CSV table of C-alpha atoms in Angstrom, one decimal:
chain,number,residue,atom,x,y,z
A,21,MET,CA,61.3,-33.5,16.7
A,22,GLU,CA,58.5,-31.1,17.5
A,23,TYR,CA,58.7,-28.5,14.8
A,24,LYS,CA,56.6,-25.9,16.7
A,25,LYS,CA,59.5,-25.7,19.1
A,26,THR,CA,61.8,-24.6,16.3
A,27,ILE,CA,59.5,-21.6,15.4
A,28,ASN,CA,59.9,-18.4,17.3
A,29,LEU,CA,56.3,-17.5,18.1
A,30,PRO,CA,55.1,-14.8,20.5
A,31,LYS,CA,54.1,-16.0,23.9
A,32,THR,CA,50.7,-14.8,25.3
A,33,ASP,CA,48.4,-15.6,28.3
A,34,PHE,CA,45.4,-16.2,26.1
A,35,PRO,CA,44.8,-19.4,24.0
A,36,MET,CA,45.3,-19.6,20.3
A,37,LYS,CA,41.7,-20.7,19.7
A,38,ALA,CA,39.0,-18.1,20.4
A,39,GLY,CA,36.3,-20.7,21.2
A,40,LEU,CA,33.5,-18.1,20.5
A,41,GLN,CA,30.8,-20.8,20.5
A,42,ARG,CA,31.5,-21.4,24.2
A,43,LYS,CA,32.8,-17.9,25.3
A,44,GLU,CA,30.2,-15.7,23.7
A,45,PRO,CA,27.2,-17.1,25.7
A,46,GLU,CA,29.4,-16.9,28.8
A,47,MET,CA,30.2,-13.2,28.1
A,48,LEU,CA,26.5,-12.4,27.5
A,49,LYS,CA,25.6,-14.2,30.7
A,50,LYS,CA,28.2,-12.3,32.7
A,51,TRP,CA,26.8,-9.0,31.2
A,52,ALA,CA,23.4,-9.9,32.4
A,53,GLU,CA,24.5,-11.1,35.9
A,54,THR,CA,26.5,-8.0,36.5
A,55,GLU,CA,23.7,-5.8,35.2
A,56,LEU,CA,26.2,-4.0,32.9
A,57,TYR,CA,23.5,-2.1,30.9
A,58,GLU,CA,22.0,-0.8,34.2
A,59,LYS,CA,25.4,0.4,35.3
A,60,ILE,CA,26.1,2.2,32.0
A,61,LYS,CA,22.7,3.9,32.3
A,62,LYS,CA,23.3,4.9,35.9
A,63,SER,CA,26.8,6.3,35.1
A,64,SER,CA,25.6,8.4,32.2
A,65,ARG,CA,22.2,9.6,33.4
A,66,ASN,CA,23.3,13.2,33.8
A,67,ARG,CA,24.9,13.4,30.3
A,68,LYS,CA,23.4,14.8,27.1
A,69,LYS,CA,20.6,12.6,25.9
A,70,PHE,CA,20.8,10.8,22.5
A,71,ILE,CA,17.4,9.3,21.4
A,72,LEU,CA,17.0,6.8,18.6
A,73,HIS,CA,13.4,6.1,17.6
A,74,ASP,CA,13.2,2.4,16.9
A,75,GLY,CA,10.9,1.3,14.1
A,76,PRO,CA,9.5,-2.0,15.6
A,77,PRO,CA,9.7,-5.4,13.9
A,78,TYR,CA,6.6,-7.5,13.4
A,79,ALA,CA,6.1,-10.1,16.1
A,80,ASN,CA,5.3,-12.8,13.5
A,81,GLY,CA,8.2,-15.2,13.4
A,82,HIS,CA,11.8,-15.7,14.3
A,83,ILE,CA,14.3,-13.0,13.5
A,84,HIS,CA,16.0,-13.2,10.1
A,85,ILE,CA,19.0,-11.5,8.5
A,86,GLY,CA,17.0,-8.3,7.8
A,87,THR,CA,15.7,-7.8,11.4
A,88,ALA,CA,19.1,-8.9,12.8
A,89,LEU,CA,21.1,-6.4,10.7
A,90,ASN,CA,18.6,-3.6,11.6
A,91,LYS,CA,18.9,-4.2,15.3
A,92,ILE,CA,22.7,-4.7,15.3
A,93,LEU,CA,23.3,-1.4,13.3
A,94,LYS,CA,21.1,0.5,15.8
A,95,ASP,CA,23.1,-1.1,18.7
A,96,PHE,CA,26.3,0.0,17.0
A,97,ILE,CA,25.0,3.6,17.0
A,98,ILE,CA,23.7,3.5,20.6
A,99,LYS,CA,26.9,2.0,22.0
A,100,SER,CA,29.1,4.4,20.0
A,101,LYS,CA,27.1,7.4,21.3
A,102,THR,CA,27.4,6.1,24.9
A,103,MET,CA,31.2,5.9,24.4
A,104,ALA,CA,31.1,9.4,23.0
A,105,GLY,CA,29.7,10.7,26.2
A,106,CYS,CA,25.9,10.6,25.7
A,107,SER,CA,23.1,9.1,27.8
A,108,THR,CA,21.4,6.6,25.5
A,109,LEU,CA,18.4,4.8,26.9
A,110,TYR,CA,17.1,2.3,24.4
A,111,VAL,CA,13.5,1.0,24.6
A,112,PRO,CA,12.8,-1.8,22.1
A,113,GLY,CA,9.4,-2.5,20.8
A,114,TRP,CA,7.2,-4.7,18.6
A,115,ASP,CA,4.5,-4.1,16.1
A,116,CYS,CA,1.9,-6.7,17.3
A,117,HIS,CA,-1.0,-5.9,15.0
A,118,GLY,CA,-1.6,-6.3,11.3
A,119,LEU,CA,-2.0,-8.8,8.5
A,120,PRO,CA,1.3,-10.7,8.9
A,121,ILE,CA,0.2,-12.0,12.3
A,122,GLU,CA,-3.4,-12.6,11.4
A,123,HIS,CA,-2.4,-14.4,8.2
A,124,ASN,CA,-0.3,-16.9,10.2
A,125,VAL,CA,-3.1,-17.4,12.7
A,126,GLU,CA,-5.5,-18.2,9.8
A,127,LYS,CA,-3.0,-20.7,8.5
A,128,GLN,CA,-3.0,-22.5,11.8
A,129,LEU,CA,-6.8,-22.4,12.0
A,130,GLY,CA,-7.2,-23.8,8.5
A,131,LYS,CA,-10.9,-24.4,7.6
A,132,LYS,CA,-11.9,-23.5,11.2
A,133,LYS,CA,-11.2,-19.8,10.5
A,134,HIS,CA,-14.6,-19.5,8.8
A,135,SER,CA,-16.4,-20.5,12.0
A,136,THR,CA,-14.1,-18.6,14.4
A,137,THR,CA,-15.5,-15.4,15.8
A,138,LYS,CA,-13.5,-12.1,15.5
A,139,VAL,CA,-12.9,-12.0,19.2
A,140,GLU,CA,-11.5,-15.5,19.1
A,141,ILE,CA,-9.3,-14.6,16.2
A,142,ARG,CA,-8.0,-11.5,18.0
A,143,GLN,CA,-7.3,-13.6,21.1
A,144,LYS,CA,-5.3,-16.1,19.1
A,145,CYS,CA,-3.5,-13.2,17.3
A,146,ARG,CA,-2.6,-11.7,20.7
A,147,GLU,CA,-1.2,-15.0,21.9
A,148,TYR,CA,0.7,-15.6,18.7
A,149,ALA,CA,2.3,-12.1,18.9
A,150,GLY,CA,3.1,-12.4,22.5
A,151,ASN,CA,4.8,-15.7,21.9
A,152,PHE,CA,7.1,-14.3,19.2
A,153,VAL,CA,7.8,-11.1,21.3
A,154,ASN,CA,9.3,-13.5,23.9
A,155,ILE,CA,11.2,-15.5,21.2
A,156,GLN,CA,12.5,-12.5,19.4
A,157,ARG,CA,13.5,-10.8,22.6
A,158,GLU,CA,15.8,-13.7,23.5
A,159,GLU,CA,17.2,-13.8,20.0
A,160,PHE,CA,18.0,-10.1,20.0
A,161,LYS,CA,19.7,-10.5,23.4
A,162,ARG,CA,21.8,-13.3,21.9
A,163,LEU,CA,23.1,-10.8,19.4
A,164,GLY,CA,24.5,-8.8,22.3
A,165,VAL,CA,22.1,-5.9,21.9
A,166,PHE,CA,21.6,-3.7,25.0
A,167,GLY,CA,18.1,-2.3,25.9
A,168,GLU,CA,15.1,-2.2,28.2
A,169,TRP,CA,14.2,-5.8,27.4
A,170,ASP,CA,12.0,-6.2,30.5
A,171,SER,CA,9.8,-3.1,29.6
A,172,PRO,CA,9.4,-2.9,25.8
A,173,TYR,CA,6.6,-1.0,24.1
A,174,LEU,CA,4.0,-3.3,22.4
A,175,THR,CA,1.3,-2.0,20.1
A,176,LEU,CA,-1.2,-4.4,21.5
A,177,ASN,CA,-0.9,-2.9,25.0
A,178,ASN,CA,-4.1,-1.2,26.1
A,179,GLU,CA,-2.3,2.2,26.6
A,180,TYR,CA,-0.8,2.1,23.2
A,181,THR,CA,-4.1,1.2,21.5
A,182,ALA,CA,-5.9,3.9,23.5
A,183,THR,CA,-3.3,6.5,22.3
A,184,ILE,CA,-4.0,5.5,18.6
A,185,VAL,CA,-7.7,6.0,19.1
A,186,ARG,CA,-7.1,9.4,20.7
A,187,GLU,CA,-5.0,10.4,17.7
A,188,PHE,CA,-7.9,9.3,15.5
A,189,ALA,CA,-10.1,11.6,17.5
A,190,LYS,CA,-7.8,14.5,16.7
A,191,PHE,CA,-8.1,13.8,12.9
A,192,ALA,CA,-11.9,13.7,13.3
A,193,ASP,CA,-11.8,17.1,15.1
A,194,SER,CA,-9.6,18.7,12.5
A,195,GLY,CA,-11.8,17.7,9.6
A,196,ASP,CA,-9.0,15.7,8.0
A,197,LEU,CA,-10.8,12.4,8.4
A,198,TYR,CA,-13.4,11.3,5.8
A,199,LYS,CA,-15.0,8.1,4.5
A,200,ARG,CA,-15.6,7.8,0.8
A,201,LYS,CA,-15.8,5.3,-2.1
A,202,LYS,CA,-12.7,5.9,-4.1
A,203,PRO,CA,-10.1,3.7,-5.7
A,204,ILE,CA,-7.4,2.3,-3.4
A,205,GLN,CA,-4.8,-0.4,-3.8
A,206,TRP,CA,-6.4,-3.7,-2.9
A,207,CYS,CA,-4.7,-7.0,-2.3
A,208,THR,CA,-7.0,-9.8,-3.6
A,209,SER,CA,-4.9,-12.4,-1.8
A,210,CYS,CA,-5.0,-10.8,1.6
A,211,ARG,CA,-8.4,-9.3,0.9
A,212,THR,CA,-7.7,-5.9,2.3
A,213,ALA,CA,-7.0,-2.3,1.4
A,214,LEU,CA,-3.3,-1.3,1.4
A,215,ALA,CA,-1.6,2.0,2.2
A,216,GLU,CA,1.1,3.3,0.0
A,217,ALA,CA,3.8,2.1,2.4
A,218,GLU,CA,2.5,-1.5,2.1
A,219,VAL,CA,3.1,-1.6,-1.6
A,220,GLU,CA,6.3,-2.4,-3.5
A,221,TYR,CA,7.0,-2.3,-7.2
A,222,LEU,CA,8.2,-5.4,-9.0
A,223,ASP,CA,8.4,-6.5,-12.6
A,224,HIS,CA,5.1,-7.9,-13.9
A,225,GLU,CA,4.1,-9.2,-17.3
A,226,SER,CA,0.9,-7.6,-18.7
A,227,PRO,CA,-1.0,-7.8,-22.0
A,228,SER,CA,-0.7,-4.5,-23.9
A,229,ILE,CA,-3.7,-3.9,-26.1
A,230,PHE,CA,-5.0,-1.3,-28.6
A,231,VAL,CA,-8.8,-1.2,-28.7
A,232,LYS,CA,-11.2,0.7,-31.0
A,233,PHE,CA,-14.3,2.5,-29.5
A,234,PRO,CA,-16.7,3.3,-32.4
A,235,LEU,CA,-18.2,6.8,-32.4
A,236,ILE,CA,-22.0,7.0,-32.1
A,237,SER,CA,-22.3,10.8,-31.9
A,238,ASP,CA,-23.1,12.7,-35.1
A,239,ILE,CA,-19.8,14.6,-35.8
A,240,SER,CA,-20.7,15.9,-39.3
A,241,GLU,CA,-21.0,19.5,-38.1
A,242,LYS,CA,-17.7,19.5,-36.2
A,243,PHE,CA,-15.8,17.4,-38.8
A,244,PRO,CA,-17.6,17.5,-42.2
A,245,GLY,CA,-14.9,15.3,-43.7
A,246,LEU,CA,-15.6,12.5,-41.3
A,247,GLY,CA,-19.4,12.5,-41.3
A,248,GLU,CA,-19.9,9.5,-43.5
A,249,GLU,CA,-16.9,7.5,-42.4
A,250,ASN,CA,-16.5,4.6,-40.0
A,251,VAL,CA,-14.8,6.4,-37.1
A,252,SER,CA,-13.3,5.0,-33.9
A,253,VAL,CA,-11.3,6.4,-31.0
A,254,LEU,CA,-8.2,4.2,-30.4
A,255,ILE,CA,-7.2,3.6,-26.7
A,256,TRP,CA,-4.3,1.7,-25.2
A,257,THR,CA,-4.2,-0.1,-21.9
A,258,THR,CA,-2.2,-2.8,-20.0
A,259,THR,CA,-5.2,-3.8,-17.9
A,260,PRO,CA,-7.7,-5.4,-20.2
A,261,TRP,CA,-9.7,-6.6,-17.1
A,262,THR,CA,-10.8,-3.0,-16.5
A,263,ILE,CA,-12.4,-2.6,-19.9
A,264,PRO,CA,-15.8,-3.9,-18.6
A,265,ALA,CA,-15.7,-0.9,-16.2
A,266,ASN,CA,-14.9,1.6,-18.9
A,267,LEU,CA,-17.2,4.7,-18.8
A,268,ALA,CA,-15.2,7.3,-20.7
A,269,ILE,CA,-12.1,8.1,-22.8
A,270,SER,CA,-9.9,10.9,-21.6
A,271,VAL,CA,-8.1,13.2,-24.1
A,272,HIS,CA,-5.8,16.2,-23.3
A,273,PRO,CA,-7.5,19.5,-24.3
A,274,ASP,CA,-4.2,21.1,-25.6
A,275,PHE,CA,-2.8,18.2,-27.5
A,276,ASP,CA,-3.2,17.9,-31.3
A,277,TYR,CA,-5.2,14.9,-32.4
A,278,VAL,CA,-5.6,13.4,-35.9
A,279,ALA,CA,-8.2,11.3,-37.7
A,280,VAL,CA,-6.2,8.7,-39.7
A,281,LYS,CA,-7.7,6.6,-42.5
A,282,HIS,CA,-6.6,3.0,-42.7
A,283,ASN,CA,-8.4,0.7,-45.1
A,284,ASP,CA,-12.1,1.5,-44.7
A,285,GLU,CA,-12.0,3.0,-41.2
A,286,ILE,CA,-10.9,6.2,-39.4
A,287,LEU,CA,-8.9,6.1,-36.2
A,288,ILE,CA,-8.6,9.0,-33.8
A,289,LEU,CA,-5.4,9.4,-31.7
A,290,ALA,CA,-2.9,11.9,-30.6
A,291,GLU,CA,-0.6,13.2,-33.4
A,292,GLY,CA,2.4,13.0,-31.1
A,293,LEU,CA,2.0,9.3,-30.8
A,294,LEU,CA,0.8,8.5,-34.3
A,295,ASN,CA,4.0,7.1,-35.9
A,296,GLN,CA,4.9,5.1,-32.8
A,297,THR,CA,1.3,3.6,-32.6
A,298,MET,CA,1.2,2.8,-36.4
A,299,LEU,CA,4.6,1.1,-36.1
A,300,THR,CA,3.5,-1.0,-33.1
A,301,CYS,CA,0.2,-2.0,-34.7
A,302,GLY,CA,2.0,-2.9,-38.0
A,303,ILE,CA,0.1,-0.3,-40.0
A,304,GLN,CA,2.2,1.2,-42.9
A,305,ASP,CA,-0.5,2.6,-45.2
A,306,PHE,CA,-2.4,5.4,-43.6
A,307,GLU,CA,-3.5,9.0,-44.4
A,308,ILE,CA,-4.2,11.9,-42.1
A,309,LYS,CA,-7.8,13.1,-42.9
A,310,GLU,CA,-8.3,15.7,-40.1
A,311,ARG,CA,-6.2,17.5,-37.5
A,312,PHE,CA,-7.8,19.2,-34.4
A,313,PRO,CA,-7.2,20.0,-30.7
A,314,GLY,CA,-8.4,17.6,-28.1
A,315,SER,CA,-10.8,20.1,-26.7
A,316,THR,CA,-13.0,19.7,-29.8
A,317,LEU,CA,-13.7,16.1,-28.8
A,318,GLU,CA,-15.3,16.8,-25.5
A,319,ASN,CA,-18.7,15.1,-24.8
A,320,ILE,CA,-18.6,13.2,-28.1
A,321,LYS,CA,-20.0,9.7,-27.4
A,322,CYS,CA,-18.5,6.3,-28.3
A,323,CYS,CA,-20.0,2.8,-28.1
A,324,HIS,CA,-18.4,0.5,-25.5
A,325,PRO,CA,-16.7,-2.3,-27.5
A,326,LEU,CA,-18.3,-5.1,-25.4
A,327,TYR,CA,-21.6,-3.8,-24.0
A,328,ASP,CA,-24.6,-1.8,-25.2
A,329,ARG,CA,-23.7,1.4,-23.4
A,330,GLN,CA,-22.0,4.7,-24.0
A,331,SER,CA,-18.4,5.8,-23.3
A,332,LEU,CA,-18.1,9.6,-23.1
A,333,ILE,CA,-15.0,11.5,-24.3
A,334,ILE,CA,-13.9,13.8,-21.5
A,335,LEU,CA,-10.9,16.1,-21.0
A,336,GLY,CA,-8.1,15.4,-18.6
A,337,ASN,CA,-4.7,17.1,-18.0
A,338,HIS,CA,-3.4,13.7,-16.7
A,339,VAL,CA,-3.1,12.4,-20.3
A,340,THR,CA,0.5,12.3,-21.5
A,341,LEU,CA,2.4,11.5,-24.7
A,342,GLU,CA,4.8,9.1,-23.0
A,343,ALA,CA,3.0,5.9,-24.3
A,344,GLY,CA,-0.2,4.7,-25.8
A,345,THR,CA,-2.4,6.7,-28.1
A,346,GLY,CA,-3.1,9.9,-26.1
A,347,CYS,CA,-6.7,8.6,-25.7
A,348,VAL,CA,-6.9,7.1,-22.2
A,349,HIS,CA,-9.3,4.3,-21.4
A,350,THR,CA,-11.1,5.7,-18.2
A,351,ALA,CA,-12.7,3.5,-15.6
A,352,PRO,CA,-13.4,5.8,-12.6
A,353,GLY,CA,-13.6,2.8,-10.2
A,354,HIS,CA,-10.2,1.5,-11.0
A,355,GLY,CA,-7.7,4.3,-10.9
A,356,GLN,CA,-7.0,7.6,-9.0
A,357,GLU,CA,-6.7,9.8,-12.1
A,358,ASP,CA,-9.7,8.1,-13.7
A,359,TYR,CA,-11.7,8.7,-10.5
A,360,GLU,CA,-10.8,12.4,-10.3
A,361,ALA,CA,-11.7,12.9,-14.0
A,362,GLY,CA,-14.9,10.9,-13.6
A,363,LEU,CA,-16.0,13.1,-10.7
A,364,LYS,CA,-15.7,16.3,-12.8
A,365,TYR,CA,-18.1,14.7,-15.4
A,366,GLY,CA,-20.5,13.1,-12.9
A,367,LEU,CA,-19.6,9.6,-13.9
A,368,ASP,CA,-20.5,6.6,-11.7
A,369,ILE,CA,-17.6,5.2,-9.6
A,370,TYR,CA,-18.2,1.8,-11.1
A,371,ALA,CA,-16.0,-1.1,-9.8
A,372,PRO,CA,-17.7,-4.4,-10.4
A,373,VAL,CA,-15.0,-6.5,-8.6
A,374,ASP,CA,-15.5,-8.2,-5.2
A,375,ASP,CA,-13.0,-8.6,-2.4
A,376,SER,CA,-11.3,-11.6,-3.8
A,377,GLY,CA,-10.7,-9.9,-7.2
A,378,ARG,CA,-13.5,-11.6,-9.1
A,379,PHE,CA,-16.1,-9.9,-11.3
A,380,THR,CA,-19.5,-9.5,-9.7
A,381,ARG,CA,-22.8,-10.9,-11.2
A,382,ASP,CA,-23.6,-7.7,-13.1
A,383,VAL,CA,-20.6,-8.2,-15.4
A,384,ASP,CA,-22.0,-10.0,-18.4
A,385,LEU,CA,-19.7,-12.5,-20.1
A,386,PHE,CA,-17.1,-12.6,-17.3
A,387,SER,CA,-19.0,-12.9,-14.1
A,388,GLY,CA,-17.1,-14.9,-11.4
A,389,GLN,CA,-13.8,-14.8,-13.2
A,390,PHE,CA,-10.6,-13.6,-11.4
A,391,VAL,CA,-9.6,-10.3,-13.0
A,392,PHE,CA,-6.1,-11.3,-14.1
A,393,ASP,CA,-7.3,-14.6,-15.5
A,394,ALA,CA,-10.0,-12.8,-17.4
A,395,ASN,CA,-7.5,-10.8,-19.4
A,396,ARG,CA,-7.3,-13.5,-22.1
A,397,ALA,CA,-11.1,-13.9,-22.3
A,398,ILE,CA,-11.7,-10.2,-22.6
A,399,ASN,CA,-9.1,-9.9,-25.4
A,400,GLU,CA,-10.7,-12.8,-27.2
A,401,MET,CA,-14.1,-11.2,-27.0
A,402,LEU,CA,-12.7,-7.8,-28.2
A,403,SER,CA,-11.2,-9.6,-31.1
A,404,GLU,CA,-14.4,-11.4,-32.0
A,405,LYS,CA,-16.2,-8.0,-32.1
A,406,GLY,CA,-13.5,-6.5,-34.3
A,407,ALA,CA,-12.5,-4.0,-31.6
A,408,LEU,CA,-9.0,-5.4,-30.9
A,409,LEU,CA,-6.4,-3.8,-33.1
A,410,LYS,CA,-3.2,-5.1,-31.5
A,411,VAL,CA,-2.2,-7.3,-28.5
A,412,GLU,CA,1.3,-8.0,-27.2
A,413,LYS,CA,3.0,-8.8,-23.9
A,414,ILE,CA,5.1,-6.2,-22.0
A,415,THR,CA,7.0,-6.4,-18.8
A,416,HIS,CA,6.7,-3.2,-16.6
A,417,SER,CA,7.0,-2.1,-13.0
A,418,TYR,CA,3.7,-2.9,-11.2
A,419,PRO,CA,2.5,-2.5,-7.6
A,420,HIS,CA,2.6,-5.7,-5.4
A,421,CYS,CA,1.6,-6.4,-1.9
A,422,TRP,CA,4.7,-6.3,0.3
A,423,ARG,CA,3.4,-9.2,2.4
A,424,CYS,CA,2.2,-11.8,0.0
A,425,LYS,CA,4.1,-10.5,-3.1
A,426,LYS,CA,1.0,-10.8,-5.3
A,427,PRO,CA,0.1,-8.0,-7.8
A,428,VAL,CA,-2.5,-5.7,-6.4
A,429,ILE,CA,-5.5,-4.0,-8.2
A,430,PHE,CA,-7.0,-0.5,-8.0
A,431,ARG,CA,-10.6,-0.9,-6.8
A,432,ALA,CA,-13.1,1.6,-5.5
A,433,THR,CA,-14.4,0.7,-2.1
A,434,GLU,CA,-15.7,2.5,1.0
A,435,GLN,CA,-12.7,3.3,3.1
A,436,TRP,CA,-11.6,5.8,5.8
A,437,PHE,CA,-9.0,8.3,4.7
A,438,VAL,CA,-6.9,11.2,6.2
A,439,SER,CA,-6.7,14.1,3.8
A,440,MET,CA,-3.1,15.1,3.0
A,441,ASP,CA,-4.1,18.6,1.8
A,442,LYS,CA,-7.3,19.9,3.3
A,443,ASN,CA,-5.6,21.4,6.4
A,444,GLY,CA,-2.0,21.4,5.1
A,445,LEU,CA,-0.9,18.0,6.5
A,446,ARG,CA,1.3,17.4,3.4
A,447,ARG,CA,2.8,20.9,3.6
A,448,ARG,CA,3.6,20.6,7.4
A,449,ALA,CA,5.1,17.2,6.9
A,450,LEU,CA,7.4,18.5,4.1
A,451,GLU,CA,8.4,21.5,6.3
A,452,ASN,CA,9.4,19.1,9.1
A,453,VAL,CA,11.4,16.9,6.6
A,454,GLN,CA,13.5,19.9,5.7
A,455,LYS,CA,14.1,20.8,9.4
A,456,THR,CA,15.3,17.3,10.2
A,457,GLU,CA,19.0,16.2,9.9
A,458,TRP,CA,19.1,13.1,7.7
A,459,ILE,CA,21.9,10.5,7.9
A,460,PRO,CA,22.7,9.6,5.1
A,461,GLY,CA,21.6,12.9,3.3
A,462,TRP,CA,19.8,11.1,0.5
A,463,GLY,CA,17.2,10.0,3.0
A,464,LYS,CA,15.7,13.5,2.8
A,465,ASP,CA,15.1,13.4,-0.9
A,466,ARG,CA,13.6,9.9,-0.7
A,467,ILE,CA,11.1,10.8,2.1
A,468,SER,CA,10.3,14.2,0.5
A,469,GLY,CA,9.4,12.4,-2.8
A,470,MET,CA,7.2,10.0,-0.9
A,471,VAL,CA,5.3,12.7,1.0
A,472,GLU,CA,5.0,15.0,-2.1
A,473,ASN,CA,3.4,12.3,-4.3
A,474,ARG,CA,1.4,10.1,-1.9
A,475,PRO,CA,-2.4,10.1,-2.1
A,476,ASP,CA,-4.6,10.6,0.9
A,477,TRP,CA,-3.7,8.2,3.7
A,478,CYS,CA,-6.0,5.1,3.7
A,479,LEU,CA,-6.6,4.1,7.4
A,480,SER,CA,-9.0,1.3,7.2
A,481,ARG,CA,-8.3,-2.4,6.8
A,482,GLN,CA,-10.7,-5.3,6.3
A,483,ARG,CA,-9.3,-7.4,9.0
A,484,ALA,CA,-10.1,-8.5,12.5
A,485,TRP,CA,-6.6,-8.0,14.1
A,486,GLY,CA,-6.0,-4.3,14.5
A,487,VAL,CA,-7.2,-1.1,16.2
A,488,PRO,CA,-10.9,-0.6,15.5
A,489,ILE,CA,-12.2,2.5,13.6
A,490,VAL,CA,-14.2,4.2,16.4
A,491,ALA,CA,-17.3,5.3,14.5
A,492,PHE,CA,-21.0,4.7,15.2
A,493,TYR,CA,-24.0,4.5,12.9
A,494,CYS,CA,-27.7,4.9,13.7
A,495,ASN,CA,-29.5,1.6,13.2
A,496,LYS,CA,-32.6,3.4,11.9
A,497,CYS,CA,-31.2,6.1,9.6
A,498,ASN,CA,-27.6,5.0,9.2
A,499,ARG,CA,-26.4,8.5,10.2
A,500,LEU,CA,-22.7,8.6,11.1
A,501,LEU,CA,-21.7,9.7,14.6
A,502,LEU,CA,-18.1,10.7,14.6
A,503,ASP,CA,-17.5,12.9,17.6
A,504,SER,CA,-14.2,13.4,19.4
A,505,THR,CA,-15.8,13.3,22.9
A,506,VAL,CA,-17.3,9.9,22.1
A,507,VAL,CA,-14.1,8.6,20.5
A,508,ASN,CA,-12.0,9.7,23.5
A,509,HIS,CA,-14.6,8.0,25.9
A,510,VAL,CA,-14.1,4.8,24.0
A,511,ALA,CA,-10.3,5.3,24.1
A,512,ASP,CA,-10.6,5.4,27.9
A,513,LEU,CA,-12.6,2.2,27.9
A,514,PHE,CA,-10.0,0.6,25.6
A,515,GLU,CA,-7.2,1.6,28.0
A,516,LYS,CA,-9.1,0.0,30.9
A,517,ASN,CA,-10.6,-3.1,29.3
A,518,GLY,CA,-8.8,-3.6,26.0
A,519,SER,CA,-10.0,-3.0,22.5
A,520,ASP,CA,-11.7,-6.5,22.2
A,521,ILE,CA,-14.8,-5.0,23.9
A,522,TRP,CA,-15.5,-3.2,20.6
A,523,PHE,CA,-16.4,-6.6,19.1
A,524,SER,CA,-18.1,-8.2,22.1
A,525,LEU,CA,-20.3,-5.4,23.6
A,526,ASP,CA,-23.3,-3.5,22.2
A,527,ALA,CA,-22.7,0.0,21.0
A,528,GLU,CA,-24.9,1.4,23.8
A,529,LYS,CA,-22.4,0.1,26.4
A,530,LEU,CA,-19.5,1.9,24.6
A,531,LEU,CA,-21.3,5.2,24.2
A,532,PRO,CA,-20.9,7.7,27.0
A,533,PRO,CA,-24.0,8.2,29.3
């Protein structure tokens, strides 16, 4: 007996098995052969337009779950808007420049990358990106996504590159563009500067240290009770590797500070952090000898705990009572707030670290060491000199390179920046954020916070594969020539001949006659 004949099942014209592995490719093939997308476009051309600005994926590998989900969700929106009566032309695109592509090309080159010219690297990057544009295009089609697949926008196209250079000329004309040595986020693995959008915050374990900076100024007139004492300012930091670059200690002018006696020495720190610091350092027996505002400490000199040089006490409103001692170790070459405070007091923007994150030759005791590896050696030397009061490990949120996932460092280097505030760029951006409808609504708060707090936009990268910074220098006097007429002339050449000519021709051939 056939039991299925004893069951009253509905009768249909379609099979029980979907057979999607066979049918889906057939369906996609039929859509392509019948030019379904073109017919939809033609039938809706006179309707209200709906435009979706597509943030392009990198052309540096096969699509993955993230790129697939992104493209599928956009396709949902576009098709639903079409069905709702809109005209929805969709132009896909690819980001073909940048480190992800160059990084993979360098992997392929291996040791040969050191003998390969910039033009040759750029040519290989162009080929690599073009190959994965074709691969990803077919993979996106396989997902059933409709779009202008035969005419996408590519950032490596001459027209696109020329447009970027022309926008650069507008920044130069407006005065928003400048070049300066200032601390930026630097990836020691990728060996390049990073913009804020290229950084992600991940948990990172760091050494937390309390360090004594002995006073060398005569303070007997300001503080008669401390004149004969062994006095030190107590700082706290989670980056011991920046101690060799210390030039100052920042205190808040309006906070109350105390001089605390413990054993045979005096420690100066913020009163608001006194109990927390003593508890952390395991100090139970202490006595407050003096109490005074931070402003009275300005311009007092300390001795650097490792080197025979001075560390100046300066005032800074960036000092907080959230953690530490209220006396902030200040290295102007390794932090934005340190940099700004250092400028006010005419301090050197000292950053003795090279592109690979190693100390330069002028750093006694630690020359050639990778900065994170040097943390232990620096702590040991501080301990030998009697300057290390406490060391422990903490886990905290720390910036990492979003490409290689390695922790980044703050390092002062010469870079090109766009000012966010000189001509109101930040204000105008925030005004347009408010004018824009955000779906979902929380996106407005997220982007507003990013724009409000972001530092000046770092444009330059220390790589071969990208759009060149169109600026000229005199070979004799090194004077900068940054003129929008010249920049736009070069943009015209890029549009005609491609940007590789920047690396293969003399400057005289690029300059207008």
